[in-house]
CSV table of C-alpha atoms in Angstrom, one decimal:
chain,number,residue,atom,x,y,z
A,1,UNK,CA,93.6,87.3,89.5
A,2,UNK,CA,93.3,86.2,93.3
A,3,UNK,CA,94.8,83.0,92.5
A,4,UNK,CA,97.9,85.3,90.3
A,5,UNK,CA,97.8,87.8,93.2
A,6,UNK,CA,98.4,84.6,96.3
A,7,UNK,CA,100.8,82.5,94.0
A,8,UNK,CA,102.9,86.4,93.2
A,9,UNK,CA,102.7,86.8,97.1
A,10,UNK,CA,104.3,84.0,97.8
A,11,UNK,CA,106.4,84.1,95.1
A,12,UNK,CA,108.3,87.1,96.9
A,13,UNK,CA,108.3,85.8,100.5
A,14,UNK,CA,110.2,82.7,98.8
A,15,UNK,CA,112.5,85.2,97.4
A,16,UNK,CA,112.9,87.5,100.5
A,17,UNK,CA,113.8,84.4,102.4
A,18,UNK,CA,116.1,83.1,99.3
A,19,UNK,CA,117.8,86.1,99.2
A,20,UNK,CA,118.5,86.3,103.1
A,21,UNK,CA,121.6,83.2,102.3
A,22,UNK,CA,124.3,83.4,99.7
A,23,UNK,CA,123.5,80.0,98.9
A,24,UNK,CA,120.5,80.2,97.9
A,25,UNK,CA,120.6,84.1,97.2
A,26,UNK,CA,119.9,83.4,92.7
A,27,UNK,CA,117.1,80.9,93.5
A,28,UNK,CA,115.5,84.3,95.7
A,29,UNK,CA,116.2,86.1,93.1
A,30,UNK,CA,114.4,84.1,90.6
A,31,UNK,CA,111.5,83.6,92.6
A,32,UNK,CA,111.0,87.6,92.4
A,33,UNK,CA,111.2,88.0,89.4
A,34,UNK,CA,109.2,85.1,88.8
A,35,UNK,CA,106.4,86.5,91.3
A,36,UNK,CA,106.4,90.5,89.0
A,37,UNK,CA,106.2,88.8,86.4
A,38,UNK,CA,102.6,87.0,87.4
A,39,UNK,CA,101.4,90.2,88.9
A,40,UNK,CA,102.0,92.4,86.1
A,41,UNK,CA,100.5,89.4,83.3
A,42,UNK,CA,97.5,89.1,86.5
A,43,UNK,CA,97.2,93.6,86.5
A,44,UNK,CA,97.0,93.7,83.2
A,45,UNK,CA,94.3,91.5,81.4
A,46,UNK,CA,91.6,92.8,84.1
A,47,UNK,CA,88.1,93.4,82.1
A,48,UNK,CA,88.6,97.5,83.4
A,49,UNK,CA,92.5,97.9,81.8
A,50,UNK,CA,91.6,99.7,77.8
A,51,UNK,CA,94.9,101.1,76.8
A,52,UNK,CA,97.1,98.3,76.1
A,53,UNK,CA,98.7,100.2,74.1
A,54,UNK,CA,99.9,102.6,76.1
A,55,UNK,CA,100.6,99.3,79.0
A,56,UNK,CA,103.0,97.7,76.4
A,57,UNK,CA,105.1,100.8,75.1
A,58,UNK,CA,105.7,101.3,79.3
A,59,UNK,CA,107.1,97.8,80.3
A,60,UNK,CA,108.8,97.7,77.3
A,61,UNK,CA,110.3,101.4,78.2
A,62,UNK,CA,110.9,100.1,81.4
A,63,UNK,CA,112.5,97.3,80.6
A,64,UNK,CA,115.3,98.3,78.6
A,65,UNK,CA,116.1,101.3,80.5
A,66,UNK,CA,116.5,98.3,83.2
A,67,UNK,CA,118.4,95.4,81.4
A,68,UNK,CA,120.7,98.9,80.6
A,69,UNK,CA,121.1,99.7,83.2
A,70,UNK,CA,122.1,96.2,85.0
A,71,UNK,CA,124.3,95.9,82.3
A,72,UNK,CA,127.1,98.5,82.4
A,73,UNK,CA,126.8,98.7,86.7
A,74,UNK,CA,129.5,96.7,87.7
A,75,UNK,CA,128.6,94.7,91.6
A,76,UNK,CA,130.8,96.7,92.8
A,77,UNK,CA,128.4,99.8,91.8
A,78,UNK,CA,125.3,97.9,93.0
A,79,UNK,CA,124.3,100.4,95.6
A,80,UNK,CA,124.0,103.1,93.4
A,81,UNK,CA,121.0,101.2,90.8
A,82,UNK,CA,119.3,99.8,93.6
A,83,UNK,CA,118.7,104.3,95.2
A,84,UNK,CA,118.1,104.9,91.6
A,85,UNK,CA,115.5,102.2,91.5
A,86,UNK,CA,114.0,103.6,94.9
A,87,UNK,CA,113.7,106.6,93.7
A,88,UNK,CA,111.5,105.6,90.5
A,89,UNK,CA,109.6,104.0,93.1
A,90,UNK,CA,108.4,107.2,95.1
A,91,UNK,CA,108.0,108.8,92.0
A,92,UNK,CA,105.5,105.9,90.9
A,93,UNK,CA,103.8,106.7,94.3
A,94,UNK,CA,103.6,110.4,93.7
A,95,UNK,CA,102.4,109.9,89.7
A,96,UNK,CA,99.5,107.5,90.8
A,97,UNK,CA,98.2,109.1,94.0
A,98,UNK,CA,98.4,112.8,92.1
A,99,UNK,CA,96.3,111.2,89.3
A,100,UNK,CA,93.8,109.2,91.0
A,101,UNK,CA,93.2,112.7,92.7
A,102,UNK,CA,93.2,114.3,89.9
A,103,UNK,CA,90.3,112.0,87.8
A,104,UNK,CA,89.1,109.7,91.5
A,105,UNK,CA,88.0,106.5,91.3
A,106,UNK,CA,84.5,106.0,89.4
A,107,UNK,CA,83.2,104.7,92.9
A,108,UNK,CA,84.2,107.9,95.2
A,109,UNK,CA,80.5,109.7,94.2
A,110,UNK,CA,78.4,105.9,95.9
A,111,UNK,CA,81.2,106.3,99.2
A,112,UNK,CA,80.3,107.4,102.4
A,113,UNK,CA,82.0,110.5,104.2
A,114,UNK,CA,84.6,108.8,105.9
A,115,UNK,CA,85.2,106.5,103.1
A,116,UNK,CA,86.3,109.6,101.6
A,117,UNK,CA,88.8,110.7,103.7
A,118,UNK,CA,90.5,107.5,104.2
A,119,UNK,CA,90.8,107.4,100.3
A,120,UNK,CA,92.2,110.9,100.7
A,121,UNK,CA,94.7,110.1,103.8
A,122,UNK,CA,96.0,107.1,101.6
A,123,UNK,CA,96.6,109.1,98.4
A,124,UNK,CA,98.4,112.1,101.0
A,125,UNK,CA,100.2,109.4,102.8
A,126,UNK,CA,101.3,107.5,99.4
A,127,UNK,CA,102.4,110.8,97.6
A,128,UNK,CA,104.5,112.2,101.0
A,129,UNK,CA,106.3,108.6,101.7
A,130,UNK,CA,107.1,108.5,97.6
A,131,UNK,CA,107.7,112.2,97.2
A,132,UNK,CA,110.3,111.8,100.1
A,133,UNK,CA,111.7,108.3,98.8
A,134,UNK,CA,112.5,110.0,95.3
A,135,UNK,CA,114.6,112.8,96.5
A,136,UNK,CA,116.2,111.3,99.6
A,137,UNK,CA,116.8,108.3,96.7
A,138,UNK,CA,118.6,110.0,93.9
A,139,UNK,CA,120.8,112.1,96.9
A,140,UNK,CA,122.0,108.7,98.1
A,141,UNK,CA,122.3,107.9,94.1
A,142,UNK,CA,124.5,111.3,93.8
A,143,UNK,CA,126.8,110.7,96.7
A,144,UNK,CA,127.1,107.2,96.4
A,145,UNK,CA,128.1,108.0,92.7
A,146,UNK,CA,130.0,111.0,93.9
A,147,UNK,CA,128.7,113.6,91.9
A,148,UNK,CA,128.4,115.4,95.1
A,149,UNK,CA,130.1,115.7,99.1
A,150,UNK,CA,129.5,112.5,101.0
A,151,UNK,CA,130.4,114.8,104.1
A,152,UNK,CA,127.3,115.4,106.1
A,153,UNK,CA,125.3,118.4,105.1
A,154,UNK,CA,124.1,119.5,109.5
A,155,UNK,CA,122.7,122.8,109.7
A,156,UNK,CA,122.0,124.4,112.5
A,157,UNK,CA,118.3,123.6,113.9
A,158,UNK,CA,117.6,120.8,111.3
A,159,UNK,CA,115.7,119.0,113.1
A,160,UNK,CA,113.3,121.7,114.3
A,161,UNK,CA,113.1,122.0,110.0
A,162,UNK,CA,112.6,119.0,109.8
A,163,UNK,CA,109.9,118.8,112.1
A,164,UNK,CA,108.3,121.9,110.9
A,165,UNK,CA,108.0,120.6,107.2
A,166,UNK,CA,106.2,117.7,108.6
A,167,UNK,CA,103.8,119.3,110.8
A,168,UNK,CA,103.3,122.2,108.0
A,169,UNK,CA,102.7,118.6,104.9
A,170,UNK,CA,100.1,116.9,107.5
A,171,UNK,CA,98.4,119.9,107.8
A,172,UNK,CA,98.3,121.0,104.2
A,173,UNK,CA,95.8,117.7,103.6
A,174,UNK,CA,92.8,120.0,105.5
A,175,UNK,CA,91.6,122.3,102.8
A,176,UNK,CA,90.9,119.1,100.3
A,177,UNK,CA,89.5,117.4,103.3
A,178,UNK,CA,86.7,120.1,103.6
A,179,UNK,CA,86.6,119.6,99.8
A,180,UNK,CA,86.3,116.3,99.6
A,181,UNK,CA,85.1,114.5,96.2
A,182,UNK,CA,85.8,118.2,94.5
A,183,UNK,CA,89.8,118.5,93.2
A,184,UNK,CA,90.3,121.5,91.9
A,185,UNK,CA,92.7,123.8,91.3
A,186,UNK,CA,93.3,125.6,94.2
A,187,UNK,CA,93.2,122.0,96.3
A,188,UNK,CA,95.6,120.5,93.8
A,189,UNK,CA,98.5,123.0,94.3
A,190,UNK,CA,98.2,122.6,98.3
A,191,UNK,CA,99.1,118.6,96.9
A,192,UNK,CA,101.8,120.0,94.7
A,193,UNK,CA,102.9,121.9,97.6
A,194,UNK,CA,103.1,119.2,100.1
A,195,UNK,CA,104.9,117.3,97.5
A,196,UNK,CA,107.4,119.9,97.0
A,197,UNK,CA,107.9,120.0,101.1
A,198,UNK,CA,108.6,116.1,101.7
A,199,UNK,CA,110.8,116.1,98.7
A,200,UNK,CA,113.1,118.6,99.9
A,201,UNK,CA,112.2,117.4,103.5
A,202,UNK,CA,114.0,113.2,101.7
A,203,UNK,CA,116.3,116.0,100.5
A,204,UNK,CA,117.7,117.6,104.0
A,205,UNK,CA,117.6,114.0,105.6
A,206,UNK,CA,120.6,112.4,103.1
A,207,UNK,CA,122.3,115.6,103.0
A,208,UNK,CA,123.0,114.8,106.7
A,209,UNK,CA,124.2,112.0,106.1
A,210,UNK,CA,127.8,111.4,105.3
A,211,UNK,CA,128.7,108.8,102.3
A,212,UNK,CA,130.0,106.3,104.7
A,213,UNK,CA,126.7,105.5,106.1
A,214,UNK,CA,124.4,105.4,102.9
A,215,UNK,CA,124.5,101.7,102.1
A,216,UNK,CA,122.0,102.1,105.9
A,217,UNK,CA,120.2,105.3,104.1
A,218,UNK,CA,119.7,103.3,101.2
A,219,UNK,CA,118.2,100.2,103.1
A,220,UNK,CA,116.2,103.3,105.1
A,221,UNK,CA,115.0,104.2,101.6
A,222,UNK,CA,114.1,101.2,100.5
A,223,UNK,CA,112.0,100.6,103.9
A,224,UNK,CA,110.1,104.0,102.5
A,225,UNK,CA,109.5,102.2,99.5
A,226,UNK,CA,108.1,100.2,100.6
A,227,UNK,CA,106.0,102.0,102.6
A,228,UNK,CA,105.0,104.0,99.5
A,229,UNK,CA,103.6,100.9,97.3
A,230,UNK,CA,101.7,99.5,100.4
A,231,UNK,CA,99.4,102.7,101.0
A,232,UNK,CA,99.6,103.1,96.6
A,233,UNK,CA,98.3,99.8,96.8
A,234,UNK,CA,95.1,100.9,99.1
A,235,UNK,CA,94.6,103.9,97.6
A,236,UNK,CA,93.8,101.5,94.6
A,237,UNK,CA,92.3,98.8,96.4
A,238,UNK,CA,94.7,96.3,95.1
A,239,UNK,CA,95.8,94.0,97.8
A,240,UNK,CA,99.2,92.4,96.0
A,241,UNK,CA,100.6,96.1,96.0
A,242,UNK,CA,99.6,95.8,99.7
A,243,UNK,CA,101.1,93.0,100.8
A,244,UNK,CA,104.5,93.5,98.6
A,245,UNK,CA,104.9,97.0,100.2
A,246,UNK,CA,104.0,95.4,103.9
A,247,UNK,CA,106.5,92.7,102.7
A,248,UNK,CA,109.6,95.6,101.5
A,249,UNK,CA,108.7,98.0,104.2
A,250,UNK,CA,109.1,95.6,106.9
A,251,UNK,CA,112.3,94.0,105.6
A,252,UNK,CA,114.5,97.5,104.9
A,253,UNK,CA,113.5,98.6,108.4
A,254,UNK,CA,114.8,95.8,109.7
A,255,UNK,CA,117.9,95.5,107.3
A,256,UNK,CA,118.3,98.6,108.6
A,257,UNK,CA,118.4,98.1,111.9
A,258,UNK,CA,120.8,95.2,111.4
A,259,UNK,CA,123.3,97.0,109.4
A,260,UNK,CA,123.1,100.3,112.2
A,261,UNK,CA,123.6,97.9,115.2
A,262,UNK,CA,126.4,96.1,113.3
A,263,UNK,CA,127.9,99.6,112.7
A,264,UNK,CA,127.7,100.8,116.1
A,265,UNK,CA,125.7,103.5,114.2
A,266,UNK,CA,121.9,105.0,116.1
A,267,UNK,CA,119.7,103.7,114.0
A,268,UNK,CA,117.0,107.1,115.5
A,269,UNK,CA,120.0,109.2,114.0
């Protein structure tokens, strides 16, 4: 499995390199497809996997939906599809994080207090970034599609509101840290509230940006989805998810910065 993950990681790096130039973009896309196929197969054949039927059903359903969407979307509407796919990544990070909290790994009881704390923080970060990515990507998709107005929604005190949401989401982890190793209904409520807050933050952040700047937003959400995947990789102790998430996160952030420079926009704002 380690060798398969290593090969997949190299292919993902080659894919990014290929996609950087128009002449090699098709080859880069092929590298990514092969790398993802190897990664999925290597993950599915692990001895600890028990429910092959559920996984196979998910792969088939996802493949059908993906092929259907890709066939129907014109090249000019590709940013819409990318934004929609980013929302799926964010939603997956949220679902995996909540599942990992409700049904913790078997070796959690044998972990030290510090290791359990780190594991919970990994879950928290993955879920928070995933929720923000999901809602932000849905709003970006709706703006690009014309389903909602492309005009920026600039609420008074929006920066302070964003700060309050971030601080409140961070503080909600405190009750869970007090009850390490004992996920209960009350603690799950804290996590769900955090998901709601970070989801609201994603909506608020993207609604405040005009439709003309949506390509930059989609690129930034691409970065967020990568960091959500990396956090999920730490959560699941999956090296390939960590590497791939870091690649996507860093490349998305760099692309966003380059696009902001080209469009004379502030990257921070």
